[in-house]
């Protein structure tokens, strides 16, 4: 990856316009929210989203939270319902992320949801974040802006310490007030607490007049993602150097195959294509052979996902 001169932008008009323009051009921008600094990318741009994983050095693809400026924008991407409306009335803008079914024609990269048919979405309670989201006029995918395995950043300097040279810019608007990630609530359609965070579970129970089933800590920290992650129905065979009768081949690099993750052997492009290609090949109903993917950079996250797709399931 080339080293970038990371811009240190301030919460002034010219800099906000610059940050919005960078996002619209598929660049990565660190930005403040009330919880922690997020590492933002246009959620419709698969290459930009792949670059989030690359910059963070994430060894696996977790689905990401998409940030929007208001409920009307959220409704463009998810199937809204009454429970979501009650929660949004009470907690948005704020540190509550809702997981809802994706809407048809949502236009988001499949890498944002790691191939799931649900989307985590929230409206941050932060004036600068909201101005940026409106100026960018794009759904912004953003995990915390720290290298994988390091603590979440609550100042722009933390972001620079971890990611300078790897992202186009950080938008500095001082320290985050909450300092802890958002609470994540599944509404698909059962109400399920997926992660504790900035909004207390008691407040959610109060708003909905229900008692949340307390997920065990293990369930929360290793979010049901392992099982809920998209897995093809068909058998998946990895590191395939040949194609066997009846199989379809998912290629990488120059080769004859049914679909190619990246003809140029580009791991960012391969990551951006991964879930769409798996879905498309799965639709053929045939077993899927997958060409070897180098275990470097984003190749590690791709291989992690492929190993889980190939693992025997019960
Ligand atoms: O406060 C926050 O939420 C911060 C700021 C930047 O907004 N963002 C954040 O993002 O913490 P991240 O990527 O670190 O956390 C995303 C988590 C995933 O690890 C996963 O647990 C959950 O959100 N998630 C995302 N999409 C999901 C889905 N469709 N189903 C279940 N869980 C999902
Ligand atoms: Mg994080």
JSON list of C-alpha atoms and ligand atoms in Angstrom, two decimals, residues 33 35-38 58 62-65 67 97 99 116 118-120 122 142-144 181-182 184 194-195 223 225, ligand 1:
[
{"chain": "A", "resi": 33, "resn": "UNK", "atom": "CA", "xyz": [-18.63, 10.89, 16.70]},
{"chain": "A", "resi": 35, "resn": "UNK", "atom": "CA", "xyz": [-18.74, 7.53, 20.93]},
{"chain": "A", "resi": 36, "resn": "UNK", "atom": "CA", "xyz": [-15.31, 7.12, 19.30]},
{"chain": "A", "resi": 37, "resn": "UNK", "atom": "CA", "xyz": [-13.58, 8.36, 16.13]},
{"chain": "A", "resi": 38, "resn": "UNK", "atom": "CA", "xyz": [-14.77, 6.38, 13.12]},
{"chain": "A", "resi": 58, "resn": "UNK", "atom": "CA", "xyz": [-8.21, -6.50, 10.26]},
{"chain": "A", "resi": 62, "resn": "UNK", "atom": "CA", "xyz": [-16.84, -8.13, 10.41]},
{"chain": "A", "resi": 63, "resn": "UNK", "atom": "CA", "xyz": [-19.92, -6.34, 9.19]},
{"chain": "A", "resi": 64, "resn": "UNK", "atom": "CA", "xyz": [-19.60, -2.56, 9.63]},
{"chain": "A", "resi": 65, "resn": "UNK", "atom": "CA", "xyz": [-21.94, 0.14, 10.96]},
{"chain": "A", "resi": 67, "resn": "UNK", "atom": "CA", "xyz": [-23.70, 6.21, 9.52]},
{"chain": "A", "resi": 97, "resn": "UNK", "atom": "CA", "xyz": [-27.02, 1.11, 16.44]},
{"chain": "A", "resi": 99, "resn": "UNK", "atom": "CA", "xyz": [-29.62, -3.94, 12.94]},
{"chain": "A", "resi": 116, "resn": "UNK", "atom": "CA", "xyz": [-25.46, -10.61, 5.39]},
{"chain": "A", "resi": 118, "resn": "UNK", "atom": "CA", "xyz": [-29.13, -7.18, 7.49]},
{"chain": "A", "resi": 119, "resn": "UNK", "atom": "CA", "xyz": [-27.50, -3.80, 8.10]},
{"chain": "A", "resi": 120, "resn": "UNK", "atom": "CA", "xyz": [-26.25, -2.07, 11.25]},
{"chain": "A", "resi": 122, "resn": "UNK", "atom": "CA", "xyz": [-27.02, 4.69, 13.30]},
{"chain": "A", "resi": 142, "resn": "UNK", "atom": "CA", "xyz": [-17.18, 3.35, 9.81]},
{"chain": "A", "resi": 143, "resn": "UNK", "atom": "CA", "xyz": [-15.60, 1.05, 12.34]},
{"chain": "A", "resi": 144, "resn": "UNK", "atom": "CA", "xyz": [-13.53, 2.61, 15.11]},
{"chain": "A", "resi": 181, "resn": "UNK", "atom": "CA", "xyz": [-18.81, 2.38, 21.21]},
{"chain": "A", "resi": 182, "resn": "UNK", "atom": "CA", "xyz": [-22.52, 2.39, 20.49]},
{"chain": "A", "resi": 184, "resn": "UNK", "atom": "CA", "xyz": [-26.00, -2.60, 19.12]},
{"chain": "A", "resi": 194, "resn": "UNK", "atom": "CA", "xyz": [-25.77, -7.65, 20.36]},
{"chain": "A", "resi": 195, "resn": "UNK", "atom": "CA", "xyz": [-23.30, -5.32, 22.08]},
{"chain": "A", "resi": 223, "resn": "UNK", "atom": "CA", "xyz": [-21.33, -11.60, 18.42]},
{"chain": "A", "resi": 225, "resn": "UNK", "atom": "CA", "xyz": [-21.53, -13.29, 13.80]},
{"chain": "B", "resi": 1, "resn": "LIG", "atom": "O1", "xyz": [-19.77, 3.72, 18.29]},
{"chain": "B", "resi": 1, "resn": "LIG", "atom": "C1", "xyz": [-19.66, 2.99, 17.30]},
{"chain": "B", "resi": 1, "resn": "LIG", "atom": "O2", "xyz": [-20.51, 2.14, 17.03]},
{"chain": "B", "resi": 1, "resn": "LIG", "atom": "C2", "xyz": [-18.43, 3.19, 16.43]},
{"chain": "B", "resi": 1, "resn": "LIG", "atom": "C3", "xyz": [-18.53, 4.59, 15.83]},
{"chain": "B", "resi": 1, "resn": "LIG", "atom": "C4", "xyz": [-17.45, 4.86, 14.84]},
{"chain": "B", "resi": 1, "resn": "LIG", "atom": "O3", "xyz": [-19.81, 4.78, 15.26]},
{"chain": "B", "resi": 1, "resn": "LIG", "atom": "N1", "xyz": [-18.35, 2.18, 15.41]},
{"chain": "B", "resi": 1, "resn": "LIG", "atom": "C5", "xyz": [-18.07, 0.86, 15.68]},
{"chain": "B", "resi": 1, "resn": "LIG", "atom": "O4", "xyz": [-17.99, 0.05, 14.59]},
{"chain": "B", "resi": 1, "resn": "LIG", "atom": "O5", "xyz": [-17.90, 0.45, 16.81]},
{"chain": "B", "resi": 1, "resn": "LIG", "atom": "P1", "xyz": [-17.33, -1.41, 14.61]},
{"chain": "B", "resi": 1, "resn": "LIG", "atom": "O6", "xyz": [-17.09, -1.78, 13.17]},
{"chain": "B", "resi": 1, "resn": "LIG", "atom": "O7", "xyz": [-16.16, -1.47, 15.49]},
{"chain": "B", "resi": 1, "resn": "LIG", "atom": "O8", "xyz": [-18.45, -2.33, 15.16]},
{"chain": "B", "resi": 1, "resn": "LIG", "atom": "C6", "xyz": [-19.31, -2.95, 14.26]},
{"chain": "B", "resi": 1, "resn": "LIG", "atom": "C7", "xyz": [-19.97, -4.12, 14.93]},
{"chain": "B", "resi": 1, "resn": "LIG", "atom": "C8", "xyz": [-19.50, -5.45, 14.40]},
{"chain": "B", "resi": 1, "resn": "LIG", "atom": "O9", "xyz": [-18.38, -5.95, 15.07]},
{"chain": "B", "resi": 1, "resn": "LIG", "atom": "C9", "xyz": [-20.68, -6.31, 14.63]},
{"chain": "B", "resi": 1, "resn": "LIG", "atom": "O10", "xyz": [-20.61, -6.81, 15.95]},
{"chain": "B", "resi": 1, "resn": "LIG", "atom": "C10", "xyz": [-21.86, -5.38, 14.55]},
{"chain": "B", "resi": 1, "resn": "LIG", "atom": "O11", "xyz": [-21.34, -4.09, 14.57]},
{"chain": "B", "resi": 1, "resn": "LIG", "atom": "N2", "xyz": [-22.62, -5.53, 13.32]},
{"chain": "B", "resi": 1, "resn": "LIG", "atom": "C11", "xyz": [-22.52, -4.81, 12.20]},
{"chain": "B", "resi": 1, "resn": "LIG", "atom": "N3", "xyz": [-23.40, -5.23, 11.27]},
{"chain": "B", "resi": 1, "resn": "LIG", "atom": "C12", "xyz": [-24.08, -6.23, 11.83]},
{"chain": "B", "resi": 1, "resn": "LIG", "atom": "C13", "xyz": [-25.14, -7.08, 11.39]},
{"chain": "B", "resi": 1, "resn": "LIG", "atom": "N4", "xyz": [-25.66, -6.96, 10.17]},
{"chain": "B", "resi": 1, "resn": "LIG", "atom": "N5", "xyz": [-25.59, -8.02, 12.24]},
{"chain": "B", "resi": 1, "resn": "LIG", "atom": "C14", "xyz": [-25.06, -8.13, 13.49]},
{"chain": "B", "resi": 1, "resn": "LIG", "atom": "N6", "xyz": [-24.06, -7.36, 13.97]},
{"chain": "B", "resi": 1, "resn": "LIG", "atom": "C15", "xyz": [-23.58, -6.43, 13.15]}
]
